[in-house]
mmCIF file of C-alpha atoms in Angstrom:
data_model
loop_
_atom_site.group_PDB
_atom_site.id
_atom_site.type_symbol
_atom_site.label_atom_id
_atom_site.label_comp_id
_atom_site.label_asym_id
_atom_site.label_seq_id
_atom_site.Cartn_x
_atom_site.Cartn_y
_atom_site.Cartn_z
ATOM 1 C CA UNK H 1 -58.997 77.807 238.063
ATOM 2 C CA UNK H 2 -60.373 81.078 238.881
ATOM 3 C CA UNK H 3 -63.960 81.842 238.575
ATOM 4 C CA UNK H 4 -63.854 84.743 235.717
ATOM 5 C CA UNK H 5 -66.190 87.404 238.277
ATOM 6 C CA UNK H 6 -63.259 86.331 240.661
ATOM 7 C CA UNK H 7 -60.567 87.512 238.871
ATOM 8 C CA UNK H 8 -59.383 91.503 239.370
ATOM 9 C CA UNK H 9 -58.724 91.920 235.549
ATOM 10 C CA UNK H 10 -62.363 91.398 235.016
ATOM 11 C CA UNK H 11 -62.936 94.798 237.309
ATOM 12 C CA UNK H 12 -61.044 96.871 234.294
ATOM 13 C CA UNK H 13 -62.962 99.339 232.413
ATOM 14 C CA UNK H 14 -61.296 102.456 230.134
ATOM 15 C CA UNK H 15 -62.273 106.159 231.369
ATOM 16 C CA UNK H 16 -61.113 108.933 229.644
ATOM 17 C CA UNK H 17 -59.412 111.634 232.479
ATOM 18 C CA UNK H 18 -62.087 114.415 231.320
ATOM 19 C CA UNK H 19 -64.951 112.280 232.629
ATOM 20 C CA UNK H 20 -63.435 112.339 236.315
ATOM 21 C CA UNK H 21 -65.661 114.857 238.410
ATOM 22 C CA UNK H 22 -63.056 117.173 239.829
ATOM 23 C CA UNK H 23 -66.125 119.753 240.873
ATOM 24 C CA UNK H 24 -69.277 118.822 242.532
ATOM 25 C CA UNK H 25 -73.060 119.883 240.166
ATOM 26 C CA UNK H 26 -73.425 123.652 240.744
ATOM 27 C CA UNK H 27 -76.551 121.869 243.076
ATOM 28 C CA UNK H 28 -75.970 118.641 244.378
ATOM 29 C CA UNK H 29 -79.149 116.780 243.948
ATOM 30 C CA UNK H 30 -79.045 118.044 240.313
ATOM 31 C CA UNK H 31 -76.151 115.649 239.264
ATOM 32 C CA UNK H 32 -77.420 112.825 237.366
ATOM 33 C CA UNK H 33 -78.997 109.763 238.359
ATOM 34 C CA UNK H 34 -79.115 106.562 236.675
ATOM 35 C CA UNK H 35 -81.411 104.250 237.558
ATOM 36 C CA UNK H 36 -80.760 100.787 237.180
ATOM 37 C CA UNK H 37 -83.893 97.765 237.464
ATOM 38 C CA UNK H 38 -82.113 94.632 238.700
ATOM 39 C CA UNK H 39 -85.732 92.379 237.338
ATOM 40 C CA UNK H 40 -85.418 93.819 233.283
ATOM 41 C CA UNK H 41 -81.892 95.162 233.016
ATOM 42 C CA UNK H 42 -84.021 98.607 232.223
ATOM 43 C CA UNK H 43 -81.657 101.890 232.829
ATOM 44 C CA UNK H 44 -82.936 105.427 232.925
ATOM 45 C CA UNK H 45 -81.908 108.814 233.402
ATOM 46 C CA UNK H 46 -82.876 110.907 235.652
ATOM 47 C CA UNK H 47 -81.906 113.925 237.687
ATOM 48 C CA UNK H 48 -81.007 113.257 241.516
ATOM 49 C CA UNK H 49 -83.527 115.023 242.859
ATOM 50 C CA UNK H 50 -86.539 112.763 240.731
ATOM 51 C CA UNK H 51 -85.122 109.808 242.640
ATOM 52 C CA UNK H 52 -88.836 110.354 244.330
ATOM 53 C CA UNK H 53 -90.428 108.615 241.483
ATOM 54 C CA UNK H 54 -88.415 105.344 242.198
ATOM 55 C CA UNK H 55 -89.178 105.603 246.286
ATOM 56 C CA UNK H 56 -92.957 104.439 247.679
ATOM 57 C CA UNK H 57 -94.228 104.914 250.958
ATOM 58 C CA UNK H 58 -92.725 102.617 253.638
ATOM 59 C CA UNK H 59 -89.746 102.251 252.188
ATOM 60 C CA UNK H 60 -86.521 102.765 254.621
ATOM 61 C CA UNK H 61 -83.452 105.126 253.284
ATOM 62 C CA UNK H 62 -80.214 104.843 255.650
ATOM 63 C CA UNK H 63 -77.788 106.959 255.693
ATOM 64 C CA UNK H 64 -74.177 107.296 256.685
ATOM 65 C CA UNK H 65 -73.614 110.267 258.992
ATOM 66 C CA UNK H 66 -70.356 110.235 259.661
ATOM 67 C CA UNK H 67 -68.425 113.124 258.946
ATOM 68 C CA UNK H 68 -65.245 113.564 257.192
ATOM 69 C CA UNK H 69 -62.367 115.278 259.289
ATOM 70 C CA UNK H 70 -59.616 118.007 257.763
ATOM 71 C CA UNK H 71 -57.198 114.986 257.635
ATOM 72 C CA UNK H 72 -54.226 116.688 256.384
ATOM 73 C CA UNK H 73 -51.631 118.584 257.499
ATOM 74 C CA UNK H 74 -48.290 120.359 256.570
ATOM 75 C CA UNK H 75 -45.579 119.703 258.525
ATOM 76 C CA UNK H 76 -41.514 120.365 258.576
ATOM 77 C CA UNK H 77 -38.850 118.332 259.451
ATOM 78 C CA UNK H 78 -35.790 119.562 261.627
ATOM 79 C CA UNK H 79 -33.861 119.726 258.526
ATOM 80 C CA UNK H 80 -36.419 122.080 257.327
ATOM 81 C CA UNK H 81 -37.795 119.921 254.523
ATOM 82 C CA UNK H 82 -41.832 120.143 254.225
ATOM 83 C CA UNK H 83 -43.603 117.183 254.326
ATOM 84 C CA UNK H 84 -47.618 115.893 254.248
ATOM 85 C CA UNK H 85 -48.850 113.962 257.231
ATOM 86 C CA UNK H 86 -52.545 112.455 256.513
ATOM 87 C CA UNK H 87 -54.405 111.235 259.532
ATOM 88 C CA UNK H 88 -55.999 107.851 259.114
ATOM 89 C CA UNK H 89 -56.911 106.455 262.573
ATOM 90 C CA UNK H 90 -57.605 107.918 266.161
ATOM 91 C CA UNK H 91 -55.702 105.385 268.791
ATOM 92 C CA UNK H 92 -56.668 107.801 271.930
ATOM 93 C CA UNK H 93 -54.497 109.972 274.141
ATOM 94 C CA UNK H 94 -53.521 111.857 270.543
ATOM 95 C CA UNK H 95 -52.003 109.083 268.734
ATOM 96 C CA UNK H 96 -52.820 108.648 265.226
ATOM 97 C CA UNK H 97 -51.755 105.946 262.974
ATOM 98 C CA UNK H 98 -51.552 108.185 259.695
ATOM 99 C CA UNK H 99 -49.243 108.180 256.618
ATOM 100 C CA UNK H 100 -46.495 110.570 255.882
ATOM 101 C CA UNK H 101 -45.510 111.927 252.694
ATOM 102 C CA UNK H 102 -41.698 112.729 252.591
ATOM 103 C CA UNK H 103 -38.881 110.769 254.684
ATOM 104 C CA UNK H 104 -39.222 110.240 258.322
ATOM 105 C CA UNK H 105 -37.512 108.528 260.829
ATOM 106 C CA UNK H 106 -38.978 106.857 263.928
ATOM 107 C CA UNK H 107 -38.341 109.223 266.879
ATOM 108 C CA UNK H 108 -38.023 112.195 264.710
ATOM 109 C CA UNK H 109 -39.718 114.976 265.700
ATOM 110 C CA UNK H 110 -41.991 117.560 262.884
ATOM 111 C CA UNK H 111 -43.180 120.940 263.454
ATOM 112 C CA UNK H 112 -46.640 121.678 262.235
ATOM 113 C CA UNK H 113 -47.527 125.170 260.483
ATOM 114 C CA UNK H 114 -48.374 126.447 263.747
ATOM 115 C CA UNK H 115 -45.721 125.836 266.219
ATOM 116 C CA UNK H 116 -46.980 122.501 267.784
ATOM 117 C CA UNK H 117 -44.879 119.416 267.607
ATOM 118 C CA UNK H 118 -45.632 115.298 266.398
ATOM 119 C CA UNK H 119 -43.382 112.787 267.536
ATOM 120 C CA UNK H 120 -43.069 109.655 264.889
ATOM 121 C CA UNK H 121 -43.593 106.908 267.618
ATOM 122 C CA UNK H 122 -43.384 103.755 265.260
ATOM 123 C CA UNK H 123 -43.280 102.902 261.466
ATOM 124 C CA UNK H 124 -44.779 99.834 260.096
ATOM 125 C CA UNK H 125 -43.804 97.979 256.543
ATOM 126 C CA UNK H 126 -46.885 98.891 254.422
ATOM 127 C CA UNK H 127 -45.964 102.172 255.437
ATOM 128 C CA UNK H 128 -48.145 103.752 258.108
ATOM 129 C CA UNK H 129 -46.680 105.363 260.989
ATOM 130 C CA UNK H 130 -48.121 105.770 264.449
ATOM 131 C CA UNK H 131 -47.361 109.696 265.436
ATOM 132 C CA UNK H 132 -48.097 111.560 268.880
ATOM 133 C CA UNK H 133 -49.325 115.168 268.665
ATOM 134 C CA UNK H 134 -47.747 117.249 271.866
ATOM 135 C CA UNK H 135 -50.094 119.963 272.174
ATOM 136 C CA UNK H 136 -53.165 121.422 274.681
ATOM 137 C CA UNK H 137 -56.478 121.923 271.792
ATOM 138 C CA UNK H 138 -58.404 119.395 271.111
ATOM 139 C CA UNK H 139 -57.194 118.330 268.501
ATOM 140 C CA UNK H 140 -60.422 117.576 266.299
ATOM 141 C CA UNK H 141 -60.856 121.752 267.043
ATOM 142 C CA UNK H 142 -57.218 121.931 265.909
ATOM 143 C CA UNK H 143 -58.120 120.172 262.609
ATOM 144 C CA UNK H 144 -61.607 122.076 261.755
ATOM 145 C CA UNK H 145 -59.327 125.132 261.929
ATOM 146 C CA UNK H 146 -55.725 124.115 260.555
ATOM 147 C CA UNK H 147 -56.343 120.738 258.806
ATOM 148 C CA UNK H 148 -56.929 120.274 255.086
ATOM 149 C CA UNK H 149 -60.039 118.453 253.321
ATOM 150 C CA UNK H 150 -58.579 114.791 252.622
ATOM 151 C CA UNK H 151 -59.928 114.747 248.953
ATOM 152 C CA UNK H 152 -59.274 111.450 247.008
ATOM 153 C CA UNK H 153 -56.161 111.860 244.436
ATOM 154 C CA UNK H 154 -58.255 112.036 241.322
ATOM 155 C CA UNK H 155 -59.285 115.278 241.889
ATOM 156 C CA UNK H 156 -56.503 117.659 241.624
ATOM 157 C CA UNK H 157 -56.220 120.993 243.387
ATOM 158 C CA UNK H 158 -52.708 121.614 242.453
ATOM 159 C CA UNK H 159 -52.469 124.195 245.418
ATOM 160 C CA UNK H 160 -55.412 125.850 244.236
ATOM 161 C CA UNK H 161 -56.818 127.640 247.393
ATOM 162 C CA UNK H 162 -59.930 129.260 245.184
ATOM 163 C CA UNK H 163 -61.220 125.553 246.022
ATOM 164 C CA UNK H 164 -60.807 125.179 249.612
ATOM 165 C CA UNK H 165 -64.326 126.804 250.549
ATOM 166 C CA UNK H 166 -65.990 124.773 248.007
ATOM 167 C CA UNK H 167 -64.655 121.149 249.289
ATOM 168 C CA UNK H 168 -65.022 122.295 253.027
ATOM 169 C CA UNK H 169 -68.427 121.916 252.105
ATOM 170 C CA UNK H 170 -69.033 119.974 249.475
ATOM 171 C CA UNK H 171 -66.627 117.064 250.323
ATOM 172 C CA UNK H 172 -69.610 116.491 253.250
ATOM 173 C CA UNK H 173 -73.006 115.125 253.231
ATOM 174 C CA UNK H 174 -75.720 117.777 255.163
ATOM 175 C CA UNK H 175 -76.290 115.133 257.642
ATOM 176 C CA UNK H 176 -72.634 114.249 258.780
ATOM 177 C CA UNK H 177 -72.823 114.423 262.456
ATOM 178 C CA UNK H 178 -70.123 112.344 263.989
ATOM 179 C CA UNK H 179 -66.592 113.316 263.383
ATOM 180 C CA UNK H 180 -63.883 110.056 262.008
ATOM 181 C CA UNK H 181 -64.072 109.637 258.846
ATOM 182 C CA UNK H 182 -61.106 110.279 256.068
ATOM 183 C CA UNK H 183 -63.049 110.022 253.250
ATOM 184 C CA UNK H 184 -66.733 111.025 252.098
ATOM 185 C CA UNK H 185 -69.904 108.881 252.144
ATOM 186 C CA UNK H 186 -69.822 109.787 248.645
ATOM 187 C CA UNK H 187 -73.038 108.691 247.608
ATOM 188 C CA UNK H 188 -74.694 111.049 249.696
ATOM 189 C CA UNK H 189 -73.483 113.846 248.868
ATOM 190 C CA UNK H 190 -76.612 114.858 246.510
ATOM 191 C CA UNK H 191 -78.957 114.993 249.099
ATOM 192 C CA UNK H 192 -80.670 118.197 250.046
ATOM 193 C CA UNK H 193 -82.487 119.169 252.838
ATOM 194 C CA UNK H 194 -85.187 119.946 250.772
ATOM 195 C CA UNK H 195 -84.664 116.552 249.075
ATOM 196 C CA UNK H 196 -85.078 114.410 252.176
ATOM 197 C CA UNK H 197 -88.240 116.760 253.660
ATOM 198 C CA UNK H 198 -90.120 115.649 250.486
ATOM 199 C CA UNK H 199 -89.018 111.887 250.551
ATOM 200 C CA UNK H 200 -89.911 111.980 254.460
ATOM 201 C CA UNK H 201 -93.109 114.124 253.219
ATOM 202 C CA UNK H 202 -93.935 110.818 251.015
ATOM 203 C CA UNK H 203 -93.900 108.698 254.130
ATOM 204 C CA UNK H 204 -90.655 107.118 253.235
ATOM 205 C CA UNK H 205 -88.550 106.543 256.518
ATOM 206 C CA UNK H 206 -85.031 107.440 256.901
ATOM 207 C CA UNK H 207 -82.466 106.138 259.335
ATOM 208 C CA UNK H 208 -78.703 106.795 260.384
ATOM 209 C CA UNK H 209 -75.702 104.177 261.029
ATOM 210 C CA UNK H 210 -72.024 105.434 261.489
ATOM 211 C CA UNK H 211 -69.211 104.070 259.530
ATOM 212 C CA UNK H 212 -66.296 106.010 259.191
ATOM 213 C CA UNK H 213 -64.256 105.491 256.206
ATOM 214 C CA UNK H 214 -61.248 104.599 256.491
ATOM 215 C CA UNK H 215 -57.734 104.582 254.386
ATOM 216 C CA UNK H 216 -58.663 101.054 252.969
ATOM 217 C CA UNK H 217 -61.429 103.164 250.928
ATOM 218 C CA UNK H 218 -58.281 103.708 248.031
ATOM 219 C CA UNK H 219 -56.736 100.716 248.950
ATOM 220 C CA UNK H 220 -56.060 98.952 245.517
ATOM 221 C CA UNK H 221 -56.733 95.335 245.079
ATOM 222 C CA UNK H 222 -53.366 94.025 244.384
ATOM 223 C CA UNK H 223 -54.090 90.571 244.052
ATOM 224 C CA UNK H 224 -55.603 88.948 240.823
ATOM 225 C CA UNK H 225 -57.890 86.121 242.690
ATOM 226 C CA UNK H 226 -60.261 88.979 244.555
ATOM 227 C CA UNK H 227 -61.313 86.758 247.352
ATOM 228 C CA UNK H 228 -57.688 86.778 248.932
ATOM 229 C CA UNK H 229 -57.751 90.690 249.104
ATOM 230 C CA UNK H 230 -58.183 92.066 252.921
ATOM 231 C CA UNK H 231 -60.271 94.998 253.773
ATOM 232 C CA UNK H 232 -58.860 97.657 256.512
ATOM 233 C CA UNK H 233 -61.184 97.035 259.633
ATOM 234 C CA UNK H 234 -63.576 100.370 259.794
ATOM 235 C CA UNK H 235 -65.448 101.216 262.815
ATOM 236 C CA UNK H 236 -69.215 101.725 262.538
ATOM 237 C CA UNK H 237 -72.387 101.625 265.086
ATOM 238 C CA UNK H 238 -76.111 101.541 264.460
ATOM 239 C CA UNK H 239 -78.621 103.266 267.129
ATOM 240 C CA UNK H 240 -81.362 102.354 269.035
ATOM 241 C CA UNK H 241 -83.720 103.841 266.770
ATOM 242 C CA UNK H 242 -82.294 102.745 263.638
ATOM 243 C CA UNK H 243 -82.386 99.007 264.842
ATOM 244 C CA UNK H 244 -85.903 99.622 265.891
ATOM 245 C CA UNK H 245 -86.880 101.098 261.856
ATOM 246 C CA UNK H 246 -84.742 98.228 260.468
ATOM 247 C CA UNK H 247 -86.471 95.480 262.505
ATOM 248 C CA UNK H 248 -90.040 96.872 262.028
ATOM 249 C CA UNK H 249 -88.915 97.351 258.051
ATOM 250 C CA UNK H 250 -87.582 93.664 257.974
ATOM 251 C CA UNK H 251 -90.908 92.063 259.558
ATOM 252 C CA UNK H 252 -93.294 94.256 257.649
ATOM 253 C CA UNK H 253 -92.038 93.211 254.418
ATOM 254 C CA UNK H 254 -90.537 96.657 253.062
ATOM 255 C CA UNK H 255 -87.447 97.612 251.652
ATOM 256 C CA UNK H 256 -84.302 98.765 252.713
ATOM 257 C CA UNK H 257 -82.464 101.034 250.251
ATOM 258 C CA UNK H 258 -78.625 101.647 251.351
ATOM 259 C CA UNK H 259 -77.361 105.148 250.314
ATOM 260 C CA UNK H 260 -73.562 104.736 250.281
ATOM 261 C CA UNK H 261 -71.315 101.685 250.099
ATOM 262 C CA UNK H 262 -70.856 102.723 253.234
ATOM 263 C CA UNK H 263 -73.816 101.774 254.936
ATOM 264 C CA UNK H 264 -74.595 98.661 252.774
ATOM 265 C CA UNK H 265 -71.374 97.342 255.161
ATOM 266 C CA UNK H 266 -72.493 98.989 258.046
ATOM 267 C CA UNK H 267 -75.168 96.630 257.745
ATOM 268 C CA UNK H 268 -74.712 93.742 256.272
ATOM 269 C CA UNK H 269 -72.041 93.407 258.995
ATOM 270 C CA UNK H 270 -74.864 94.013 261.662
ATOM 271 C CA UNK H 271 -77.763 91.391 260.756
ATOM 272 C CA UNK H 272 -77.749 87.534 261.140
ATOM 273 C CA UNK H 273 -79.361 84.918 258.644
ATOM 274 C CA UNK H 274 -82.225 86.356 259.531
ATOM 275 C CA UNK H 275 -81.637 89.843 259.076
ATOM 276 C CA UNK H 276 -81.932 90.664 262.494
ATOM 277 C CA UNK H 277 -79.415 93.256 263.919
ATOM 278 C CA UNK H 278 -77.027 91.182 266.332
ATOM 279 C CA UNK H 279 -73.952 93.151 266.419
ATOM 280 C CA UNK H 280 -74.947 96.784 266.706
ATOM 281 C CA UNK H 281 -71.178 98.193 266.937
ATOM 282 C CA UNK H 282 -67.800 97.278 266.088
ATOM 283 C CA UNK H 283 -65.106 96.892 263.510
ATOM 284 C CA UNK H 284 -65.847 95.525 260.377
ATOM 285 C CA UNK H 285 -63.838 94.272 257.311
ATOM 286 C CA UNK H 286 -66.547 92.918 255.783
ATOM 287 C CA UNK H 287 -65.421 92.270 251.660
ATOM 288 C CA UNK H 288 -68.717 92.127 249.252
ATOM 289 C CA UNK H 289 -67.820 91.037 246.099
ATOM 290 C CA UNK H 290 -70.084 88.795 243.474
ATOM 291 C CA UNK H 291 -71.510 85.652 245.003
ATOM 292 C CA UNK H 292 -71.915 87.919 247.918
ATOM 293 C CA UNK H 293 -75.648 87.304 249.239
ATOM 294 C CA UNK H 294 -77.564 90.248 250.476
ATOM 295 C CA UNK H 295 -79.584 89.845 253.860
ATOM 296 C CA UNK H 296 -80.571 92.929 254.643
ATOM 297 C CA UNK H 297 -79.878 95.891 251.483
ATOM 298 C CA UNK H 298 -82.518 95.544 248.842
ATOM 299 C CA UNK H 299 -81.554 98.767 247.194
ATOM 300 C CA UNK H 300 -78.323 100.797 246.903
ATOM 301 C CA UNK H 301 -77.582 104.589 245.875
ATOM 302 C CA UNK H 302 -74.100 104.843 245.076
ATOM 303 C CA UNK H 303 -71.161 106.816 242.953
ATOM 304 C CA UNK H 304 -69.666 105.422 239.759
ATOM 305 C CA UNK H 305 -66.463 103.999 240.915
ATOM 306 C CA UNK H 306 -62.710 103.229 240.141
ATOM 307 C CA UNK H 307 -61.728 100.697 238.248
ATOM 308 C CA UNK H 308 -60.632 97.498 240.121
ATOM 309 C CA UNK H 309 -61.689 99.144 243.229
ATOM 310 C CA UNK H 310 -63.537 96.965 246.145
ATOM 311 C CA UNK H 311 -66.162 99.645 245.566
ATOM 312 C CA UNK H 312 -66.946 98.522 242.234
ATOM 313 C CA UNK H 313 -67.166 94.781 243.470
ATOM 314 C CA UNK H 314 -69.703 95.382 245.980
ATOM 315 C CA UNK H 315 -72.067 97.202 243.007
ATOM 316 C CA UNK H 316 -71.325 94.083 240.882
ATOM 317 C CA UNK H 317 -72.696 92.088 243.628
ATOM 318 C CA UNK H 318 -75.637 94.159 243.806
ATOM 319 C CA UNK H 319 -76.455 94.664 240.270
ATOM 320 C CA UNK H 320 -74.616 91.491 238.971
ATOM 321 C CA UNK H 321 -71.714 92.206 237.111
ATOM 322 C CA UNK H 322 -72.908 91.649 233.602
ATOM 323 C CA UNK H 323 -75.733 94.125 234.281
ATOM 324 C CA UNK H 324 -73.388 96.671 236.352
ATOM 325 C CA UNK H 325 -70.394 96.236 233.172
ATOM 326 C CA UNK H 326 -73.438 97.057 230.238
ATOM 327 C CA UNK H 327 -74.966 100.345 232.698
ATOM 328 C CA UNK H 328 -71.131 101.380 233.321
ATOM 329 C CA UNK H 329 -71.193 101.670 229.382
ATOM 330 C CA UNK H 330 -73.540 103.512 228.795
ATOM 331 C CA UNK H 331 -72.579 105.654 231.663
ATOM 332 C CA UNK H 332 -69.493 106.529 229.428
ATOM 333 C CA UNK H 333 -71.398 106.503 226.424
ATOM 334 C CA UNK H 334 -73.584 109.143 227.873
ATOM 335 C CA UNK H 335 -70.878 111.201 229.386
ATOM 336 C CA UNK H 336 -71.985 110.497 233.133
ATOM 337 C CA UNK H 337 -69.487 112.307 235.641
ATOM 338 C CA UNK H 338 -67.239 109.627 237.563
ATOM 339 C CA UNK H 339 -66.396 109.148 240.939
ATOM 340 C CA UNK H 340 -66.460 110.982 244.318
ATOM 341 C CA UNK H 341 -67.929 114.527 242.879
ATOM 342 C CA UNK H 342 -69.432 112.522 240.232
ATOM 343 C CA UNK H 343 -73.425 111.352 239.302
ATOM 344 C CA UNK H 344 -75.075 108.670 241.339
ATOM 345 C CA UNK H 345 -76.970 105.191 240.496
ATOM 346 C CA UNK H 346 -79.874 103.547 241.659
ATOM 347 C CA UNK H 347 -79.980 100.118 241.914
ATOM 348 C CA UNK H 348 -83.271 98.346 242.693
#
């Protein structure tokens, strides 16, 4: 028999389509912010930018700063038919594993919006394909100019160009550095720069990892026993200097507050028993779901997520589930904005 926390049904919640975020706040640290005491089950309500009042002096913040590349592109066939190519994966010498909306066969060759051609090297059965771009730019220049920002399929642009501007920057945290992923670090997308000078200003530390998201981030659970579900491997590294804050945090006793799903697996990948970083780089498909126990993350910032999304398991295993389920009602209740553009927890 299946544990009940183990079973995918239990991940179900009803959301009404008008409480999906399809804008970002007019400011981003003004979207809301619940916060959510693991000790007392106590949630308040906040605005982002009072998440000060929750921080103290020593604590350590780490971000993701990986930044989200233009990931799609328009494309026609020979035939002339249009079709949607989104880039997943780098594999070097301008191969991409990527999916493609609209039939393809392997060997065919497409004809991107400005002249240059991709060649459709292999096809696989879950339905990625491996494609070659022929052409001379770089081609992560190529896609700051010509590619499209990969937003999740909630939020619906129907064509509308008026929006492109806006999710150029928006759909990006102020600290994305290092070019890879296909989807936000959504959870820090309210920070300011204003925001993070006064939490340094409080002598709160703050330190970077790289993950970049991956495809797997809308991957739906498909199976109803949760542990049998496998993550997409995502690549992520951790610095010299952000080892060095996370070992000094570790011995001295403070905490560690993860802003993003994101870097909660960036790091929990990283440390040993002992919380100590021992694999600094790699691939991880590291699954957190309840029974899940934390070594190193002793406080999370994240989104409101999707129903029956891995997303939503790893908060349950922060918060435990019956806590997370009762604050995700009153989220609703409240008429909280959901998902990616959405308002933001706590969880401490």
């Amino acid at each position: 028999m299946i544990l009940s926390f183990m079973n995918l049904s239990e991940y179900d919640y009803p959301l009404e389509a008008e409480r999906i975020a399809q804008e970002p706040a007019p400011e981003r640290d003004h979207a809301r912010l619940m916060v959510v005491n693991r000790r007392t089950g106590e949630c308040l309500h906040r605005r982002f930018f009072e998440i000060t009042e929750f921080l103290v002096p020593g604590d350590l913040l780490v971000l993701n700063d990986t930044r989200v590349i233009p990931a799609r592109l328009h494309a026609s066939k020979e035939t002339g038919g249009e079709i949607e190519i989104f880039l997943l994966r780098d594999l070097g010498d301008k191969r991409w594993e990527a999916l493609v909306r609209g039939k393809v066969r392997q060997g065919s060759r497409v004809t991107l919006k400005t002249g240059e051609k991709v060649v459709v090297e292999s096809m696989s059965p879950d339905g990625k394909r491996v494609i070659r771009f022929i052409m001379e730019p770089d081609l992560i220049s190529y896609l700051q100019q010509h590619g499209a920002v990969p937003l999740p399929p909630y939020i619906s642009r129907n064509g509308d160009s008026r929006y492109s501007s806006l999710d150029r920057e928006r759909y990006q945290t102020i600290y994305a550095r290092n070019p890879g992923a296909v989807a936000a670090p959504t959870a820090g997308l309210h920070f300011t720069e204003g925001l993070l000078k006064k939490i340094r200003g409080m002598g709160v530390q703050i330190a970077f990892v790289t993950l970049h998201v991956g495809y797997g981030t809308f991957k739906p659970v498909t199976v109803e026993d949760i542990s049998a579900h496998k993550m997409d491997g995502e690549s992520y590294a951790i610095g010299e200097d952000a080892v060095k804050l996370l070992h000094d945090a570790v011995r001295e006793g403070r905490r560690v507050i993860a802003v993003g799903t994101t870097s909660t697996r960036a790091l929990e990948s990283a440390v040993d028993e002992k919380a100590r970083i021992v694999r600094d780089s790699g691939q991880t498909d590291l699954f957190i779901y309840p029974g899940y126990r934390f070594r190193l993350v002793q406080g999370l910032v994240t989104n409101f997520h999707l129903p029956r999304s891995t997303l939503l398991m790893l908060a349950a295993a922060f918060a435990g589930k019956d806590l997370l389920d009762r604050s995700y009602q009153e989220a609703r209740g409240m008429d909280y904005r959901f998902y990616s553009y959405g308002d933001a927890m706590l969880i401490l």
